[in-house]
């Protein structure tokens, strides 16, 4: 098997609000826009995102009764400290500020207007490691 792409489907109340968040703060672009879904992509190796309107009748293969759960979308990035400052200046909703875990991983969590949590992370070995 050769995987040539990937996408995460997010069911939200307001797809345009999520799209605006991802295009404004995280460099995604809209690839396909319909009344019920917006497909977002980037030119790098990031996973595509599809934000679906929660009232929309999803394709039968996607539908799981009562499956609405919280989701965390995680992206590994470079230059996280610089991105953190930019996101703060731009007014992005930061729900967990930049911090370093004991094992060396730096993390930051944001939330879009629909409550989707986005984790940005960068591996920077701790001093002496």
mmCIF file of N, CA and C in Angstrom:
data_model
loop_
_atom_site.group_PDB
_atom_site.id
_atom_site.type_symbol
_atom_site.label_atom_id
_atom_site.label_comp_id
_atom_site.label_asym_id
_atom_site.label_seq_id
_atom_site.Cartn_x
_atom_site.Cartn_y
_atom_site.Cartn_z
ATOM 1 N N UNK A 1 0.845 -1.173 0.000
ATOM 2 C CA UNK A 1 0.000 0.000 0.000
ATOM 3 C C UNK A 1 0.891 1.238 0.000
ATOM 4 N N UNK A 2 0.493 2.229 -0.791
ATOM 5 C CA UNK A 2 1.175 3.505 -0.855
ATOM 6 C C UNK A 2 0.151 4.578 -0.541
ATOM 7 N N UNK A 3 0.230 5.175 0.640
ATOM 8 C CA UNK A 3 -0.702 6.239 1.009
ATOM 9 C C UNK A 3 -0.226 7.519 0.345
ATOM 10 N N UNK A 4 -1.097 8.143 -0.425
ATOM 11 C CA UNK A 4 -0.722 9.345 -1.164
ATOM 12 C C UNK A 4 -1.311 10.620 -0.576
ATOM 13 N N UNK A 5 -2.111 10.501 0.458
ATOM 14 C CA UNK A 5 -2.689 11.671 1.093
ATOM 15 C C UNK A 5 -3.505 11.243 2.289
ATOM 16 N N UNK A 6 -3.917 12.227 3.079
ATOM 17 C CA UNK A 6 -4.763 11.938 4.229
ATOM 18 C C UNK A 6 -5.591 13.167 4.554
ATOM 19 N N UNK A 7 -6.705 12.925 5.248
ATOM 20 C CA UNK A 7 -7.576 14.017 5.661
ATOM 21 C C UNK A 7 -8.228 13.650 6.978
ATOM 22 N N UNK A 8 -8.482 14.656 7.781
ATOM 23 C CA UNK A 8 -9.234 14.509 9.013
ATOM 24 C C UNK A 8 -10.560 15.230 8.787
ATOM 25 N N UNK A 9 -11.674 14.542 9.067
ATOM 26 C CA UNK A 9 -13.001 15.128 8.922
ATOM 27 C C UNK A 9 -13.474 15.602 10.284
ATOM 28 N N UNK A 10 -13.843 16.866 10.363
ATOM 29 C CA UNK A 10 -14.290 17.478 11.612
ATOM 30 C C UNK A 10 -15.739 17.924 11.448
ATOM 31 N N UNK A 11 -16.618 17.458 12.300
ATOM 32 C CA UNK A 11 -18.016 17.878 12.267
ATOM 33 C C UNK A 11 -18.172 19.052 13.220
ATOM 34 N N UNK A 12 -18.579 20.205 12.672
ATOM 35 C CA UNK A 12 -18.684 21.435 13.459
ATOM 36 C C UNK A 12 -20.001 22.135 13.156
ATOM 37 N N UNK A 13 -20.373 23.074 14.013
ATOM 38 C CA UNK A 13 -21.606 23.829 13.797
ATOM 39 C C UNK A 13 -21.449 24.896 12.720
ATOM 40 N N UNK A 14 -20.251 25.457 12.594
ATOM 41 C CA UNK A 14 -20.028 26.587 11.682
ATOM 42 C C UNK A 14 -18.754 26.366 10.860
ATOM 43 N N UNK A 15 -18.842 25.602 9.754
ATOM 44 C CA UNK A 15 -17.650 25.351 8.939
ATOM 45 C C UNK A 15 -16.920 26.613 8.475
ATOM 46 N N UNK A 16 -17.631 27.679 8.039
ATOM 47 C CA UNK A 16 -16.886 28.873 7.624
ATOM 48 C C UNK A 16 -16.023 29.468 8.743
ATOM 49 N N UNK A 17 -16.490 29.399 9.992
ATOM 50 C CA UNK A 17 -15.694 29.928 11.105
ATOM 51 C C UNK A 17 -14.426 29.096 11.300
ATOM 52 N N UNK A 18 -14.551 27.769 11.225
ATOM 53 C CA UNK A 18 -13.366 26.915 11.335
ATOM 54 C C UNK A 18 -12.423 27.160 10.170
ATOM 55 N N UNK A 19 -12.966 27.284 8.969
ATOM 56 C CA UNK A 19 -12.146 27.532 7.792
ATOM 57 C C UNK A 19 -11.371 28.840 7.942
ATOM 58 N N UNK A 20 -12.031 29.881 8.399
ATOM 59 C CA UNK A 20 -11.366 31.166 8.595
ATOM 60 C C UNK A 20 -10.227 31.032 9.611
ATOM 61 N N UNK A 21 -10.457 30.300 10.682
ATOM 62 C CA UNK A 21 -9.416 30.078 11.681
ATOM 63 C C UNK A 21 -8.207 29.372 11.070
ATOM 64 N N UNK A 22 -8.451 28.258 10.372
ATOM 65 C CA UNK A 22 -7.350 27.484 9.808
ATOM 66 C C UNK A 22 -6.628 28.233 8.691
ATOM 67 N N UNK A 23 -7.339 29.023 7.887
ATOM 68 C CA UNK A 23 -6.673 29.772 6.824
ATOM 69 C C UNK A 23 -5.935 30.988 7.381
ATOM 70 N N UNK A 24 -6.489 31.648 8.379
ATOM 71 C CA UNK A 24 -5.872 32.842 8.955
ATOM 72 C C UNK A 24 -4.661 32.514 9.819
ATOM 73 N N UNK A 25 -4.806 31.537 10.698
ATOM 74 C CA UNK A 25 -3.766 31.294 11.695
ATOM 75 C C UNK A 25 -2.803 30.156 11.358
ATOM 76 N N UNK A 26 -3.237 29.188 10.542
ATOM 77 C CA UNK A 26 -2.401 28.009 10.340
ATOM 78 C C UNK A 26 -2.018 27.756 8.886
ATOM 79 N N UNK A 27 -2.259 28.702 8.000
ATOM 80 C CA UNK A 27 -1.752 28.616 6.634
ATOM 81 C C UNK A 27 -2.445 27.634 5.709
ATOM 82 N N UNK A 28 -3.644 27.176 6.062
ATOM 83 C CA UNK A 28 -4.397 26.313 5.154
ATOM 84 C C UNK A 28 -5.056 27.167 4.084
ATOM 85 N N UNK A 29 -5.484 26.539 3.007
ATOM 86 C CA UNK A 29 -6.249 27.223 1.958
ATOM 87 C C UNK A 29 -7.463 26.369 1.634
ATOM 88 N N UNK A 30 -8.512 27.026 1.213
ATOM 89 C CA UNK A 30 -9.728 26.318 0.825
ATOM 90 C C UNK A 30 -9.543 25.709 -0.554
ATOM 91 N N UNK A 31 -9.802 24.408 -0.673
ATOM 92 C CA UNK A 31 -9.679 23.692 -1.935
ATOM 93 C C UNK A 31 -11.051 23.492 -2.566
ATOM 94 N N UNK A 32 -12.027 23.195 -1.737
ATOM 95 C CA UNK A 32 -13.380 22.935 -2.207
ATOM 96 C C UNK A 32 -14.352 23.454 -1.155
ATOM 97 N N UNK A 33 -15.335 24.242 -1.590
ATOM 98 C CA UNK A 33 -16.312 24.803 -0.664
ATOM 99 C C UNK A 33 -17.704 24.455 -1.161
ATOM 100 N N UNK A 34 -18.512 23.870 -0.270
ATOM 101 C CA UNK A 34 -19.918 23.617 -0.579
ATOM 102 C C UNK A 34 -20.738 24.095 0.614
ATOM 103 N N UNK A 35 -22.037 23.968 0.530
ATOM 104 C CA UNK A 35 -22.890 24.404 1.632
ATOM 105 C C UNK A 35 -22.648 23.592 2.901
ATOM 106 N N UNK A 36 -22.238 22.366 2.747
ATOM 107 C CA UNK A 36 -22.145 21.472 3.901
ATOM 108 C C UNK A 36 -20.725 21.111 4.313
ATOM 109 N N UNK A 37 -19.728 21.439 3.496
ATOM 110 C CA UNK A 37 -18.357 21.058 3.843
ATOM 111 C C UNK A 37 -17.356 21.986 3.174
ATOM 112 N N UNK A 38 -16.215 22.142 3.825
ATOM 113 C CA UNK A 38 -15.103 22.905 3.266
ATOM 114 C C UNK A 38 -13.854 22.032 3.395
ATOM 115 N N UNK A 39 -13.182 21.811 2.262
ATOM 116 C CA UNK A 39 -11.952 21.015 2.227
ATOM 117 C C UNK A 39 -10.784 21.989 2.284
ATOM 118 N N UNK A 40 -9.889 21.787 3.272
ATOM 119 C CA UNK A 40 -8.736 22.654 3.476
ATOM 120 C C UNK A 40 -7.455 21.866 3.243
ATOM 121 N N UNK A 41 -6.455 22.523 2.677
ATOM 122 C CA UNK A 41 -5.189 21.850 2.404
ATOM 123 C C UNK A 41 -4.048 22.842 2.583
ATOM 124 N N UNK A 42 -2.839 22.306 2.586
ATOM 125 C CA UNK A 42 -1.603 23.087 2.592
ATOM 126 C C UNK A 42 -0.690 22.504 1.541
ATOM 127 N N UNK A 43 0.375 23.211 1.200
ATOM 128 C CA UNK A 43 1.315 22.722 0.198
ATOM 129 C C UNK A 43 2.424 21.860 0.791
ATOM 130 N N UNK A 44 2.453 21.730 2.120
ATOM 131 C CA UNK A 44 3.476 20.891 2.736
ATOM 132 C C UNK A 44 2.879 19.527 3.081
ATOM 133 N N UNK A 45 3.457 18.832 4.008
ATOM 134 C CA UNK A 45 3.038 17.462 4.322
ATOM 135 C C UNK A 45 1.879 17.383 5.310
ATOM 136 N N UNK A 46 1.258 18.496 5.626
ATOM 137 C CA UNK A 46 0.151 18.479 6.586
ATOM 138 C C UNK A 46 -1.024 17.655 6.069
ATOM 139 N N UNK A 47 -1.735 17.044 6.981
ATOM 140 C CA UNK A 47 -2.960 16.327 6.660
ATOM 141 C C UNK A 47 -4.014 17.333 6.237
ATOM 142 N N UNK A 48 -4.780 17.015 5.200
ATOM 143 C CA UNK A 48 -5.899 17.871 4.806
ATOM 144 C C UNK A 48 -6.973 17.824 5.886
ATOM 145 N N UNK A 49 -7.770 18.869 5.944
ATOM 146 C CA UNK A 49 -8.900 18.930 6.872
ATOM 147 C C UNK A 49 -10.170 19.125 6.067
ATOM 148 N N UNK A 50 -11.237 18.475 6.483
ATOM 149 C CA UNK A 50 -12.550 18.696 5.902
ATOM 150 C C UNK A 50 -13.467 19.039 7.064
ATOM 151 N N UNK A 51 -14.008 20.264 7.055
ATOM 152 C CA UNK A 51 -14.943 20.658 8.108
ATOM 153 C C UNK A 51 -16.356 20.505 7.559
ATOM 154 N N UNK A 52 -17.119 19.652 8.227
ATOM 155 C CA UNK A 52 -18.476 19.320 7.807
ATOM 156 C C UNK A 52 -19.475 19.999 8.723
ATOM 157 N N UNK A 53 -20.543 20.517 8.140
ATOM 158 C CA UNK A 53 -21.616 21.107 8.935
ATOM 159 C C UNK A 53 -22.281 20.001 9.740
ATOM 160 N N UNK A 54 -22.478 20.230 11.035
ATOM 161 C CA UNK A 54 -23.006 19.176 11.906
ATOM 162 C C UNK A 54 -24.424 18.755 11.534
ATOM 163 N N UNK A 55 -25.216 19.641 10.937
ATOM 164 C CA UNK A 55 -26.580 19.273 10.541
ATOM 165 C C UNK A 55 -26.616 18.508 9.227
ATOM 166 N N UNK A 56 -25.497 18.499 8.508
ATOM 167 C CA UNK A 56 -25.470 17.837 7.202
ATOM 168 C C UNK A 56 -25.620 16.331 7.381
ATOM 169 N N UNK A 57 -26.239 15.691 6.424
ATOM 170 C CA UNK A 57 -26.371 14.236 6.424
ATOM 171 C C UNK A 57 -25.101 13.658 5.812
ATOM 172 N N UNK A 58 -24.169 13.173 6.638
ATOM 173 C CA UNK A 58 -22.915 12.672 6.084
ATOM 174 C C UNK A 58 -23.116 11.388 5.308
ATOM 175 N N UNK A 59 -22.164 11.102 4.476
ATOM 176 C CA UNK A 59 -22.152 9.861 3.723
ATOM 177 C C UNK A 59 -22.327 8.704 4.698
ATOM 178 N N UNK A 60 -23.036 7.684 4.315
ATOM 179 C CA UNK A 60 -23.352 6.565 5.205
ATOM 180 C C UNK A 60 -22.106 5.953 5.839
ATOM 181 N N UNK A 61 -20.976 5.947 5.137
ATOM 182 C CA UNK A 61 -19.772 5.358 5.699
ATOM 183 C C UNK A 61 -19.192 6.204 6.825
ATOM 184 N N UNK A 62 -19.492 7.497 6.846
ATOM 185 C CA UNK A 62 -18.961 8.371 7.888
ATOM 186 C C UNK A 62 -19.859 8.384 9.111
ATOM 187 N N UNK A 63 -21.105 8.061 8.933
ATOM 188 C CA UNK A 63 -22.100 8.236 9.982
ATOM 189 C C UNK A 63 -21.941 7.177 11.065
ATOM 190 N N UNK A 64 -21.861 7.625 12.285
ATOM 191 C CA UNK A 64 -21.838 6.747 13.440
ATOM 192 C C UNK A 64 -22.776 7.367 14.465
ATOM 193 N N UNK A 65 -23.861 6.723 14.786
ATOM 194 C CA UNK A 65 -24.824 7.308 15.728
ATOM 195 C C UNK A 65 -24.154 7.736 17.032
ATOM 196 N N UNK A 66 -24.522 8.912 17.473
ATOM 197 C CA UNK A 66 -24.031 9.446 18.745
ATOM 198 C C UNK A 66 -22.506 9.398 18.850
ATOM 199 N N UNK A 67 -21.820 9.662 17.751
ATOM 200 C CA UNK A 67 -20.354 9.559 17.765
ATOM 201 C C UNK A 67 -19.677 10.909 17.931
ATOM 202 N N UNK A 68 -20.422 11.933 18.232
ATOM 203 C CA UNK A 68 -19.824 13.254 18.369
ATOM 204 C C UNK A 68 -18.945 13.297 19.612
ATOM 205 N N UNK A 69 -17.661 13.391 19.397
ATOM 206 C CA UNK A 69 -16.685 13.402 20.484
ATOM 207 C C UNK A 69 -15.734 14.566 20.273
ATOM 208 N N UNK A 70 -15.070 14.939 21.344
ATOM 209 C CA UNK A 70 -14.062 15.981 21.194
ATOM 210 C C UNK A 70 -12.884 15.412 20.415
ATOM 211 N N UNK A 71 -12.273 16.278 19.618
ATOM 212 C CA UNK A 71 -11.156 15.870 18.775
ATOM 213 C C UNK A 71 -9.997 16.817 19.026
ATOM 214 N N UNK A 72 -8.802 16.275 19.005
ATOM 215 C CA UNK A 72 -7.600 17.080 19.057
ATOM 216 C C UNK A 72 -6.837 16.791 17.767
ATOM 217 N N UNK A 73 -6.541 17.840 17.015
ATOM 218 C CA UNK A 73 -5.756 17.715 15.792
ATOM 219 C C UNK A 73 -4.354 18.184 16.134
ATOM 220 N N UNK A 74 -3.349 17.341 15.865
ATOM 221 C CA UNK A 74 -1.977 17.656 16.242
ATOM 222 C C UNK A 74 -1.100 17.777 15.002
ATOM 223 N N UNK A 75 -0.292 18.841 14.965
ATOM 224 C CA UNK A 75 0.656 19.062 13.880
ATOM 225 C C UNK A 75 2.048 19.223 14.477
ATOM 226 N N UNK A 76 3.025 18.521 13.928
ATOM 227 C CA UNK A 76 4.421 18.718 14.298
ATOM 228 C C UNK A 76 4.965 19.822 13.404
ATOM 229 N N UNK A 77 5.583 20.822 14.012
ATOM 230 C CA UNK A 77 6.021 22.009 13.283
ATOM 231 C C UNK A 77 7.467 22.339 13.631
ATOM 232 N N UNK A 78 8.009 23.328 12.966
ATOM 233 C CA UNK A 78 9.302 23.902 13.311
ATOM 234 C C UNK A 78 9.070 25.356 13.696
ATOM 235 N N UNK A 79 9.971 25.908 14.485
ATOM 236 C CA UNK A 79 9.866 27.317 14.862
ATOM 237 C C UNK A 79 8.667 27.625 15.733
ATOM 238 N N UNK A 80 8.345 26.741 16.675
ATOM 239 C CA UNK A 80 7.128 26.895 17.464
ATOM 240 C C UNK A 80 7.130 28.155 18.326
ATOM 241 N N UNK A 81 8.265 28.525 18.902
ATOM 242 C CA UNK A 81 8.314 29.731 19.736
ATOM 243 C C UNK A 81 7.939 30.967 18.929
ATOM 244 N N UNK A 82 8.429 31.050 17.705
ATOM 245 C CA UNK A 82 8.095 32.177 16.828
ATOM 246 C C UNK A 82 6.611 32.141 16.464
ATOM 247 N N UNK A 83 6.102 30.946 16.163
ATOM 248 C CA UNK A 83 4.683 30.801 15.828
ATOM 249 C C UNK A 83 3.802 31.182 17.013
ATOM 250 N N UNK A 84 4.216 30.824 18.214
ATOM 251 C CA UNK A 84 3.462 31.172 19.417
ATOM 252 C C UNK A 84 3.301 32.681 19.532
ATOM 253 N N UNK A 85 4.382 33.408 19.341
ATOM 254 C CA UNK A 85 4.310 34.873 19.418
ATOM 255 C C UNK A 85 3.402 35.433 18.320
ATOM 256 N N UNK A 86 3.500 34.891 17.105
ATOM 257 C CA UNK A 86 2.647 35.347 16.016
ATOM 258 C C UNK A 86 1.182 35.082 16.327
ATOM 259 N N UNK A 87 0.874 33.891 16.799
ATOM 260 C CA UNK A 87 -0.514 33.534 17.114
ATOM 261 C C UNK A 87 -1.068 34.418 18.226
ATOM 262 N N UNK A 88 -0.261 34.724 19.221
ATOM 263 C CA UNK A 88 -0.702 35.639 20.296
ATOM 264 C C UNK A 88 -1.021 37.010 19.719
ATOM 265 N N UNK A 89 -0.105 37.533 18.882
ATOM 266 C CA UNK A 89 -0.333 38.854 18.265
ATOM 267 C C UNK A 89 -1.589 38.865 17.413
ATOM 268 N N UNK A 90 -1.825 37.749 16.688
ATOM 269 C CA UNK A 90 -2.971 37.670 15.772
ATOM 270 C C UNK A 90 -4.288 37.411 16.482
ATOM 271 N N UNK A 91 -4.248 37.184 17.786
ATOM 272 C CA UNK A 91 -5.486 36.990 18.535
ATOM 273 C C UNK A 91 -6.062 35.585 18.463
ATOM 274 N N UNK A 92 -5.247 34.595 18.103
ATOM 275 C CA UNK A 92 -5.731 33.212 18.092
ATOM 276 C C UNK A 92 -6.070 32.807 19.528
ATOM 277 N N UNK A 93 -7.086 31.979 19.676
ATOM 278 C CA UNK A 93 -7.509 31.521 21.004
ATOM 279 C C UNK A 93 -6.557 30.417 21.485
ATOM 280 N N UNK A 94 -5.661 30.776 22.383
ATOM 281 C CA UNK A 94 -4.679 29.843 22.928
ATOM 282 C C UNK A 94 -5.257 29.262 24.209
ATOM 283 N N UNK A 95 -5.426 27.941 24.242
ATOM 284 C CA UNK A 95 -6.030 27.296 25.412
ATOM 285 C C UNK A 95 -4.984 26.649 26.323
ATOM 286 N N UNK A 96 -3.782 26.424 25.839
ATOM 287 C CA UNK A 96 -2.663 25.948 26.665
ATOM 288 C C UNK A 96 -1.409 26.594 26.101
ATOM 289 N N UNK A 97 -0.776 27.494 26.860
ATOM 290 C CA UNK A 97 0.379 28.230 26.339
ATOM 291 C C UNK A 97 1.569 27.328 26.071
ATOM 292 N N UNK A 98 2.523 27.879 25.367
ATOM 293 C CA UNK A 98 3.748 27.172 25.015
ATOM 294 C C UNK A 98 4.438 26.672 26.280
ATOM 295 N N UNK A 99 4.774 25.383 26.261
ATOM 296 C CA UNK A 99 5.500 24.808 27.390
ATOM 297 C C UNK A 99 6.340 23.636 26.913
ATOM 298 N N UNK A 100 7.376 23.333 27.676
ATOM 299 C CA UNK A 100 8.238 22.195 27.360
ATOM 300 C C UNK A 100 7.941 21.068 28.333
ATOM 301 N N UNK A 101 7.706 19.887 27.760
ATOM 302 C CA UNK A 101 7.499 18.687 28.565
ATOM 303 C C UNK A 101 8.865 18.171 29.022
ATOM 304 N N UNK A 102 8.912 17.410 30.119
ATOM 305 C CA UNK A 102 10.204 16.914 30.623
ATOM 306 C C UNK A 102 10.996 16.096 29.600
ATOM 307 N N UNK A 103 10.323 15.468 28.648
ATOM 308 C CA UNK A 103 11.016 14.639 27.658
ATOM 309 C C UNK A 103 11.481 15.441 26.444
ATOM 310 N N UNK A 104 11.275 16.770 26.443
ATOM 311 C CA UNK A 104 11.832 17.610 25.397
ATOM 312 C C UNK A 104 10.842 18.142 24.380
ATOM 313 N N UNK A 105 9.632 17.667 24.396
ATOM 314 C CA UNK A 105 8.623 18.114 23.429
ATOM 315 C C UNK A 105 8.057 19.463 23.869
ATOM 316 N N UNK A 106 8.003 20.407 22.931
ATOM 317 C CA UNK A 106 7.361 21.693 23.175
ATOM 318 C C UNK A 106 5.947 21.610 22.604
ATOM 319 N N UNK A 107 4.960 22.083 23.347
ATOM 320 C CA UNK A 107 3.580 22.026 22.881
ATOM 321 C C UNK A 107 2.872 23.349 23.114
ATOM 322 N N UNK A 108 1.835 23.526 22.330
ATOM 323 C CA UNK A 108 0.974 24.700 22.381
ATOM 324 C C UNK A 108 -0.388 24.227 21.897
ATOM 325 N N UNK A 109 -1.452 24.641 22.545
ATOM 326 C CA UNK A 109 -2.796 24.257 22.093
ATOM 327 C C UNK A 109 -3.645 25.490 21.827
ATOM 328 N N UNK A 110 -4.349 25.418 20.705
ATOM 329 C CA UNK A 110 -5.272 26.466 20.268
ATOM 330 C C UNK A 110 -6.662 25.858 20.162
ATOM 331 N N UNK A 111 -7.671 26.695 20.054
ATOM 332 C CA UNK A 111 -9.018 26.206 19.767
ATOM 333 C C UNK A 111 -9.632 27.104 18.709
ATOM 334 N N UNK A 112 -10.313 26.481 17.756
ATOM 335 C CA UNK A 112 -10.998 27.260 16.730
ATOM 336 C C UNK A 112 -12.354 27.703 17.283
ATOM 337 N N UNK A 113 -13.108 28.524 16.553
ATOM 338 C CA UNK A 113 -14.387 29.025 17.065
ATOM 339 C C UNK A 113 -15.413 27.931 17.367
ATOM 340 N N UNK A 114 -15.255 26.738 16.804
ATOM 341 C CA UNK A 114 -16.171 25.638 17.075
ATOM 342 C C UNK A 114 -15.679 24.729 18.199
ATOM 343 N N UNK A 115 -14.560 25.075 18.820
ATOM 344 C CA UNK A 115 -14.040 24.283 19.923
ATOM 345 C C UNK A 115 -13.104 23.163 19.525
ATOM 346 N N UNK A 116 -12.732 23.062 18.243
ATOM 347 C CA UNK A 116 -11.762 22.060 17.820
ATOM 348 C C UNK A 116 -10.402 22.462 18.387
ATOM 349 N N UNK A 117 -9.765 21.543 19.098
ATOM 350 C CA UNK A 117 -8.467 21.826 19.709
ATOM 351 C C UNK A 117 -7.358 21.412 18.746
ATOM 352 N N UNK A 118 -6.423 22.333 18.542
ATOM 353 C CA UNK A 118 -5.283 22.094 17.661
ATOM 354 C C UNK A 118 -4.030 22.141 18.517
ATOM 355 N N UNK A 119 -3.259 21.078 18.482
ATOM 356 C CA UNK A 119 -1.992 21.045 19.206
ATOM 357 C C UNK A 119 -0.864 21.227 18.204
ATOM 358 N N UNK A 120 0.004 22.170 18.485
ATOM 359 C CA UNK A 120 1.222 22.344 17.706
ATOM 360 C C UNK A 120 2.356 21.854 18.578
ATOM 361 N N UNK A 121 3.252 21.053 18.003
ATOM 362 C CA UNK A 121 4.346 20.511 18.802
ATOM 363 C C UNK A 121 5.649 20.526 18.027
ATOM 364 N N UNK A 122 6.733 20.644 18.766
ATOM 365 C CA UNK A 122 8.077 20.624 18.181
ATOM 366 C C UNK A 122 8.987 19.879 19.146
ATOM 367 N N UNK A 123 9.808 19.003 18.605
ATOM 368 C CA UNK A 123 10.755 18.254 19.422
ATOM 369 C C UNK A 123 12.056 19.038 19.497
ATOM 370 N N UNK A 124 12.384 19.498 20.698
ATOM 371 C CA UNK A 124 13.657 20.149 20.965
ATOM 372 C C UNK A 124 14.233 19.446 22.183
ATOM 373 N N UNK A 125 15.306 18.679 22.008
ATOM 374 C CA UNK A 125 15.849 17.932 23.139
ATOM 375 C C UNK A 125 16.188 18.848 24.314
ATOM 376 N N UNK A 126 15.935 18.376 25.535
ATOM 377 C CA UNK A 126 16.306 19.184 26.705
ATOM 378 C C UNK A 126 17.812 19.371 26.773
ATOM 379 N N UNK A 127 18.237 20.427 27.439
ATOM 380 C CA UNK A 127 19.671 20.696 27.581
ATOM 381 C C UNK A 127 20.364 19.497 28.203
ATOM 382 N N UNK A 128 21.500 19.149 27.648
ATOM 383 C CA UNK A 128 22.275 18.032 28.167
ATOM 384 C C UNK A 128 21.855 16.683 27.625
ATOM 385 N N UNK A 129 20.840 16.653 26.779
ATOM 386 C CA UNK A 129 20.368 15.361 26.236
ATOM 387 C C UNK A 129 21.105 15.009 24.974
#
